[in-house]
């Protein structure tokens, strides 16, 4: 009897390990698909993550825990959103971020106000999810090319897009319920030329 119980436990463990392995593989494939769809090069994506971490750490040191600051980096452009208590704190945050290597631009959208509530942040997260959902199936741009950040019901759009894609994404975001304002922090790219038509040799239809 003990032998069969042990065998059963062994089989159950093997199934659990296999399930975990499958989850890891699926997760890896999903991450790979997202990376492939992003217009940034892979090394730029990792650099943006490092910039966000480094900038957040420097801001914490500079402000000594005052305020609520979010850092978003996209293609070396850094967006600061949130609330700080004074104009000096806003300037100090921007200065701290400016010391991080490889940053091209700092867009300082910090508001001089009291720290936002948990309910306000939850509503911002909900608005972000609605905007992203409305992006799906639009057909005029790829949702993976655009990053959405919401702060106090203001939606910030970042990404490497054409002017036409930016206009289309802005229109969708503005039409999303709960959005008070849309701020474009795009970096514009030239649209790819259409593929040339292959001409048949003379004499062939």
mmCIF file of C-alpha atoms in Angstrom:
data_model
loop_
_atom_site.group_PDB
_atom_site.id
_atom_site.type_symbol
_atom_site.label_atom_id
_atom_site.label_comp_id
_atom_site.label_asym_id
_atom_site.label_seq_id
_atom_site.Cartn_x
_atom_site.Cartn_y
_atom_site.Cartn_z
ATOM 1 C CA UNK A 1 0.000 0.000 0.000
ATOM 2 C CA UNK A 2 2.786 2.417 0.957
ATOM 3 C CA UNK A 3 4.494 1.592 -2.307
ATOM 4 C CA UNK A 4 1.459 2.646 -4.368
ATOM 5 C CA UNK A 5 1.056 5.863 -2.345
ATOM 6 C CA UNK A 6 4.708 6.719 -3.053
ATOM 7 C CA UNK A 7 4.235 6.025 -6.750
ATOM 8 C CA UNK A 8 1.161 8.262 -6.788
ATOM 9 C CA UNK A 9 3.021 11.112 -5.115
ATOM 10 C CA UNK A 10 5.887 10.738 -7.568
ATOM 11 C CA UNK A 11 3.544 10.937 -10.557
ATOM 12 C CA UNK A 12 1.762 13.966 -9.095
ATOM 13 C CA UNK A 13 5.095 15.711 -8.530
ATOM 14 C CA UNK A 14 6.189 14.973 -12.077
ATOM 15 C CA UNK A 15 2.936 16.413 -13.440
ATOM 16 C CA UNK A 16 3.368 19.546 -11.314
ATOM 17 C CA UNK A 17 6.950 20.024 -12.512
ATOM 18 C CA UNK A 18 5.840 19.570 -16.118
ATOM 19 C CA UNK A 19 3.055 22.120 -15.654
ATOM 20 C CA UNK A 20 5.525 24.634 -14.221
ATOM 21 C CA UNK A 21 7.909 24.030 -17.108
ATOM 22 C CA UNK A 22 5.103 24.559 -19.618
ATOM 23 C CA UNK A 23 4.126 27.810 -17.877
ATOM 24 C CA UNK A 24 7.705 29.031 -18.083
ATOM 25 C CA UNK A 25 7.940 28.128 -21.750
ATOM 26 C CA UNK A 26 4.636 29.834 -22.556
ATOM 27 C CA UNK A 27 5.679 32.890 -20.569
ATOM 28 C CA UNK A 28 8.984 33.018 -22.415
ATOM 29 C CA UNK A 29 7.257 32.768 -25.787
ATOM 30 C CA UNK A 30 4.828 35.533 -24.803
ATOM 31 C CA UNK A 31 7.690 37.801 -23.746
ATOM 32 C CA UNK A 32 9.482 37.009 -26.987
ATOM 33 C CA UNK A 33 6.417 37.914 -29.046
ATOM 34 C CA UNK A 34 6.076 41.233 -27.217
ATOM 35 C CA UNK A 35 9.752 42.033 -27.785
ATOM 36 C CA UNK A 36 9.480 41.146 -31.466
ATOM 37 C CA UNK A 37 6.469 43.445 -31.849
ATOM 38 C CA UNK A 38 8.154 46.397 -30.133
ATOM 39 C CA UNK A 39 9.894 48.867 -32.477
ATOM 40 C CA UNK A 40 12.679 49.370 -29.973
ATOM 41 C CA UNK A 41 15.714 47.119 -30.234
ATOM 42 C CA UNK A 42 16.008 44.566 -27.437
ATOM 43 C CA UNK A 43 19.043 46.283 -25.901
ATOM 44 C CA UNK A 44 17.114 49.577 -25.825
ATOM 45 C CA UNK A 45 14.229 47.909 -24.004
ATOM 46 C CA UNK A 46 16.593 46.582 -21.346
ATOM 47 C CA UNK A 47 18.299 49.978 -21.127
ATOM 48 C CA UNK A 48 14.925 51.632 -20.528
ATOM 49 C CA UNK A 49 14.291 49.235 -17.637
ATOM 50 C CA UNK A 50 17.684 50.043 -16.129
ATOM 51 C CA UNK A 51 17.043 53.771 -16.548
ATOM 52 C CA UNK A 52 13.711 53.496 -14.725
ATOM 53 C CA UNK A 53 15.309 51.647 -11.813
ATOM 54 C CA UNK A 54 18.287 53.986 -11.559
ATOM 55 C CA UNK A 55 16.187 57.143 -11.911
ATOM 56 C CA UNK A 56 13.710 55.977 -9.253
ATOM 57 C CA UNK A 57 16.557 55.283 -6.839
ATOM 58 C CA UNK A 58 18.113 58.709 -7.418
ATOM 59 C CA UNK A 59 14.766 60.441 -6.934
ATOM 60 C CA UNK A 60 14.195 58.616 -3.640
ATOM 61 C CA UNK A 61 17.589 59.791 -2.433
ATOM 62 C CA UNK A 62 16.991 63.373 -3.586
ATOM 63 C CA UNK A 63 13.471 63.750 -2.185
ATOM 64 C CA UNK A 64 13.951 61.664 0.964
ATOM 65 C CA UNK A 65 10.660 59.883 0.418
ATOM 66 C CA UNK A 66 8.609 63.022 -0.236
ATOM 67 C CA UNK A 67 5.837 62.829 -2.794
ATOM 68 C CA UNK A 68 4.831 60.129 -5.219
ATOM 69 C CA UNK A 69 6.881 59.938 -8.419
ATOM 70 C CA UNK A 70 6.514 57.504 -11.303
ATOM 71 C CA UNK A 71 9.340 57.074 -13.807
ATOM 72 C CA UNK A 72 8.684 55.787 -17.335
ATOM 73 C CA UNK A 73 11.477 55.434 -19.877
ATOM 74 C CA UNK A 74 10.837 54.777 -23.565
ATOM 75 C CA UNK A 75 13.685 54.849 -26.072
ATOM 76 C CA UNK A 76 15.771 56.892 -23.596
ATOM 77 C CA UNK A 77 13.039 59.517 -23.121
ATOM 78 C CA UNK A 78 12.029 59.721 -19.460
ATOM 79 C CA UNK A 79 8.561 60.777 -18.335
ATOM 80 C CA UNK A 80 8.025 61.864 -14.718
ATOM 81 C CA UNK A 81 4.463 61.770 -13.394
ATOM 82 C CA UNK A 82 2.956 62.005 -9.941
ATOM 83 C CA UNK A 83 2.902 64.559 -7.146
ATOM 84 C CA UNK A 84 5.550 66.414 -5.152
ATOM 85 C CA UNK A 85 5.058 68.934 -2.311
ATOM 86 C CA UNK A 86 7.040 71.903 -3.700
ATOM 87 C CA UNK A 87 8.447 73.423 -6.873
ATOM 88 C CA UNK A 88 11.919 72.776 -5.473
ATOM 89 C CA UNK A 89 11.126 69.073 -5.100
ATOM 90 C CA UNK A 90 9.964 69.001 -8.724
ATOM 91 C CA UNK A 91 13.229 70.581 -9.859
ATOM 92 C CA UNK A 92 15.284 68.265 -7.632
ATOM 93 C CA UNK A 93 13.574 65.204 -9.114
ATOM 94 C CA UNK A 94 14.333 66.320 -12.657
ATOM 95 C CA UNK A 95 17.940 67.101 -11.765
ATOM 96 C CA UNK A 96 18.391 63.667 -10.180
ATOM 97 C CA UNK A 97 17.050 61.945 -13.299
ATOM 98 C CA UNK A 98 19.246 64.067 -15.551
ATOM 99 C CA UNK A 99 22.305 62.531 -13.909
ATOM 100 C CA UNK A 100 21.399 59.038 -15.170
ATOM 101 C CA UNK A 101 23.542 58.061 -18.203
ATOM 102 C CA UNK A 102 22.116 57.655 -21.738
ATOM 103 C CA UNK A 103 18.942 59.696 -21.209
ATOM 104 C CA UNK A 104 17.997 61.860 -24.213
ATOM 105 C CA UNK A 105 15.120 63.886 -22.758
ATOM 106 C CA UNK A 106 13.304 64.340 -19.445
ATOM 107 C CA UNK A 107 9.618 65.271 -19.665
ATOM 108 C CA UNK A 108 8.709 66.557 -16.210
ATOM 109 C CA UNK A 109 4.934 66.303 -15.711
ATOM 110 C CA UNK A 110 5.088 66.231 -11.904
ATOM 111 C CA UNK A 111 2.273 68.139 -10.217
ATOM 112 C CA UNK A 112 2.783 70.224 -7.079
ATOM 113 C CA UNK A 113 0.067 68.663 -4.955
ATOM 114 C CA UNK A 114 -0.630 66.245 -2.133
ATOM 115 C CA UNK A 115 0.104 62.568 -2.671
ATOM 116 C CA UNK A 116 -2.653 60.784 -4.579
ATOM 117 C CA UNK A 117 -4.885 58.300 -2.790
ATOM 118 C CA UNK A 118 -5.009 54.563 -3.353
ATOM 119 C CA UNK A 119 -8.470 54.980 -4.907
ATOM 120 C CA UNK A 120 -7.122 57.551 -7.392
ATOM 121 C CA UNK A 121 -4.252 55.266 -8.415
ATOM 122 C CA UNK A 122 -6.639 52.354 -8.799
ATOM 123 C CA UNK A 123 -8.822 54.467 -11.082
ATOM 124 C CA UNK A 124 -5.745 55.431 -13.128
ATOM 125 C CA UNK A 125 -4.861 51.760 -13.569
ATOM 126 C CA UNK A 126 -8.424 51.085 -14.704
ATOM 127 C CA UNK A 127 -8.288 53.907 -17.258
ATOM 128 C CA UNK A 128 -4.976 52.577 -18.597
ATOM 129 C CA UNK A 129 -6.497 49.124 -19.059
ATOM 130 C CA UNK A 130 -9.512 50.620 -20.884
ATOM 131 C CA UNK A 131 -7.309 52.639 -23.242
ATOM 132 C CA UNK A 132 -5.207 49.576 -24.047
ATOM 133 C CA UNK A 133 -8.347 47.538 -24.629
ATOM 134 C CA UNK A 134 -9.732 50.180 -26.994
ATOM 135 C CA UNK A 135 -6.460 50.113 -28.931
ATOM 136 C CA UNK A 136 -7.049 46.483 -29.894
ATOM 137 C CA UNK A 137 -8.435 45.903 -33.355
ATOM 138 C CA UNK A 138 -8.044 49.558 -34.342
ATOM 139 C CA UNK A 139 -6.128 48.711 -37.505
ATOM 140 C CA UNK A 140 -4.448 52.107 -37.826
ATOM 141 C CA UNK A 141 -1.537 51.331 -35.460
ATOM 142 C CA UNK A 142 -0.076 48.461 -33.474
ATOM 143 C CA UNK A 143 -0.980 48.628 -29.763
ATOM 144 C CA UNK A 144 2.440 47.175 -28.905
ATOM 145 C CA UNK A 145 4.107 50.296 -30.327
ATOM 146 C CA UNK A 146 2.475 52.565 -27.737
ATOM 147 C CA UNK A 147 2.981 52.752 -23.979
ATOM 148 C CA UNK A 148 0.119 54.131 -21.900
ATOM 149 C CA UNK A 149 0.638 55.872 -18.550
ATOM 150 C CA UNK A 150 -2.228 57.411 -16.570
ATOM 151 C CA UNK A 151 -1.886 59.864 -13.690
ATOM 152 C CA UNK A 152 -4.858 61.727 -12.142
ATOM 153 C CA UNK A 153 -7.009 60.698 -15.145
ATOM 154 C CA UNK A 154 -4.504 62.287 -17.555
ATOM 155 C CA UNK A 155 -3.269 59.792 -20.164
ATOM 156 C CA UNK A 156 0.320 60.016 -21.435
ATOM 157 C CA UNK A 157 1.181 58.213 -24.665
ATOM 158 C CA UNK A 158 4.761 57.222 -25.492
ATOM 159 C CA UNK A 159 6.191 55.302 -28.417
ATOM 160 C CA UNK A 160 7.983 55.255 -31.753
ATOM 161 C CA UNK A 161 5.169 56.037 -34.181
ATOM 162 C CA UNK A 162 4.335 57.883 -37.368
ATOM 163 C CA UNK A 163 2.278 61.079 -37.227
ATOM 164 C CA UNK A 164 -0.746 59.200 -38.568
ATOM 165 C CA UNK A 165 -0.402 56.483 -35.914
ATOM 166 C CA UNK A 166 -0.023 59.127 -33.193
ATOM 167 C CA UNK A 167 -3.193 60.902 -34.323
ATOM 168 C CA UNK A 168 -5.165 57.652 -34.409
ATOM 169 C CA UNK A 169 -3.978 56.559 -30.953
ATOM 170 C CA UNK A 170 -4.709 60.002 -29.508
ATOM 171 C CA UNK A 171 -8.238 59.902 -30.893
ATOM 172 C CA UNK A 172 -8.887 56.509 -29.307
ATOM 173 C CA UNK A 173 -7.466 57.594 -25.946
ATOM 174 C CA UNK A 174 -9.523 60.816 -25.927
ATOM 175 C CA UNK A 175 -12.673 58.828 -26.604
ATOM 176 C CA UNK A 176 -12.102 56.513 -23.630
ATOM 177 C CA UNK A 177 -14.387 57.070 -20.661
ATOM 178 C CA UNK A 178 -12.786 58.781 -17.660
ATOM 179 C CA UNK A 179 -9.907 60.350 -19.611
ATOM 180 C CA UNK A 180 -9.638 64.059 -18.820
ATOM 181 C CA UNK A 181 -6.684 64.887 -21.050
ATOM 182 C CA UNK A 182 -4.195 63.195 -23.405
ATOM 183 C CA UNK A 183 -0.518 64.217 -23.467
ATOM 184 C CA UNK A 184 1.617 62.997 -26.367
ATOM 185 C CA UNK A 185 5.220 62.092 -25.550
ATOM 186 C CA UNK A 186 5.810 60.366 -28.885
ATOM 187 C CA UNK A 187 8.997 60.093 -30.887
ATOM 188 C CA UNK A 188 8.094 60.233 -34.554
ATOM 189 C CA UNK A 189 9.430 57.897 -37.219
ATOM 190 C CA UNK A 190 9.181 57.982 -41.001
ATOM 191 C CA UNK A 191 6.644 55.499 -42.399
ATOM 192 C CA UNK A 192 8.116 52.611 -44.338
ATOM 193 C CA UNK A 193 7.747 52.978 -48.127
ATOM 194 C CA UNK A 194 5.341 50.515 -49.792
ATOM 195 C CA UNK A 195 7.010 47.462 -51.366
ATOM 196 C CA UNK A 196 7.903 47.875 -55.024
ATOM 197 C CA UNK A 197 5.876 45.955 -57.542
ATOM 198 C CA UNK A 198 7.880 43.260 -59.253
ATOM 199 C CA UNK A 199 7.821 43.757 -62.997
ATOM 200 C CA UNK A 200 7.744 40.775 -65.313
ATOM 201 C CA UNK A 201 10.427 40.474 -67.997
ATOM 202 C CA UNK A 202 9.420 41.699 -71.496
ATOM 203 C CA UNK A 203 7.187 39.280 -73.347
ATOM 204 C CA UNK A 204 5.661 37.759 -70.177
ATOM 205 C CA UNK A 205 2.100 38.641 -69.040
#
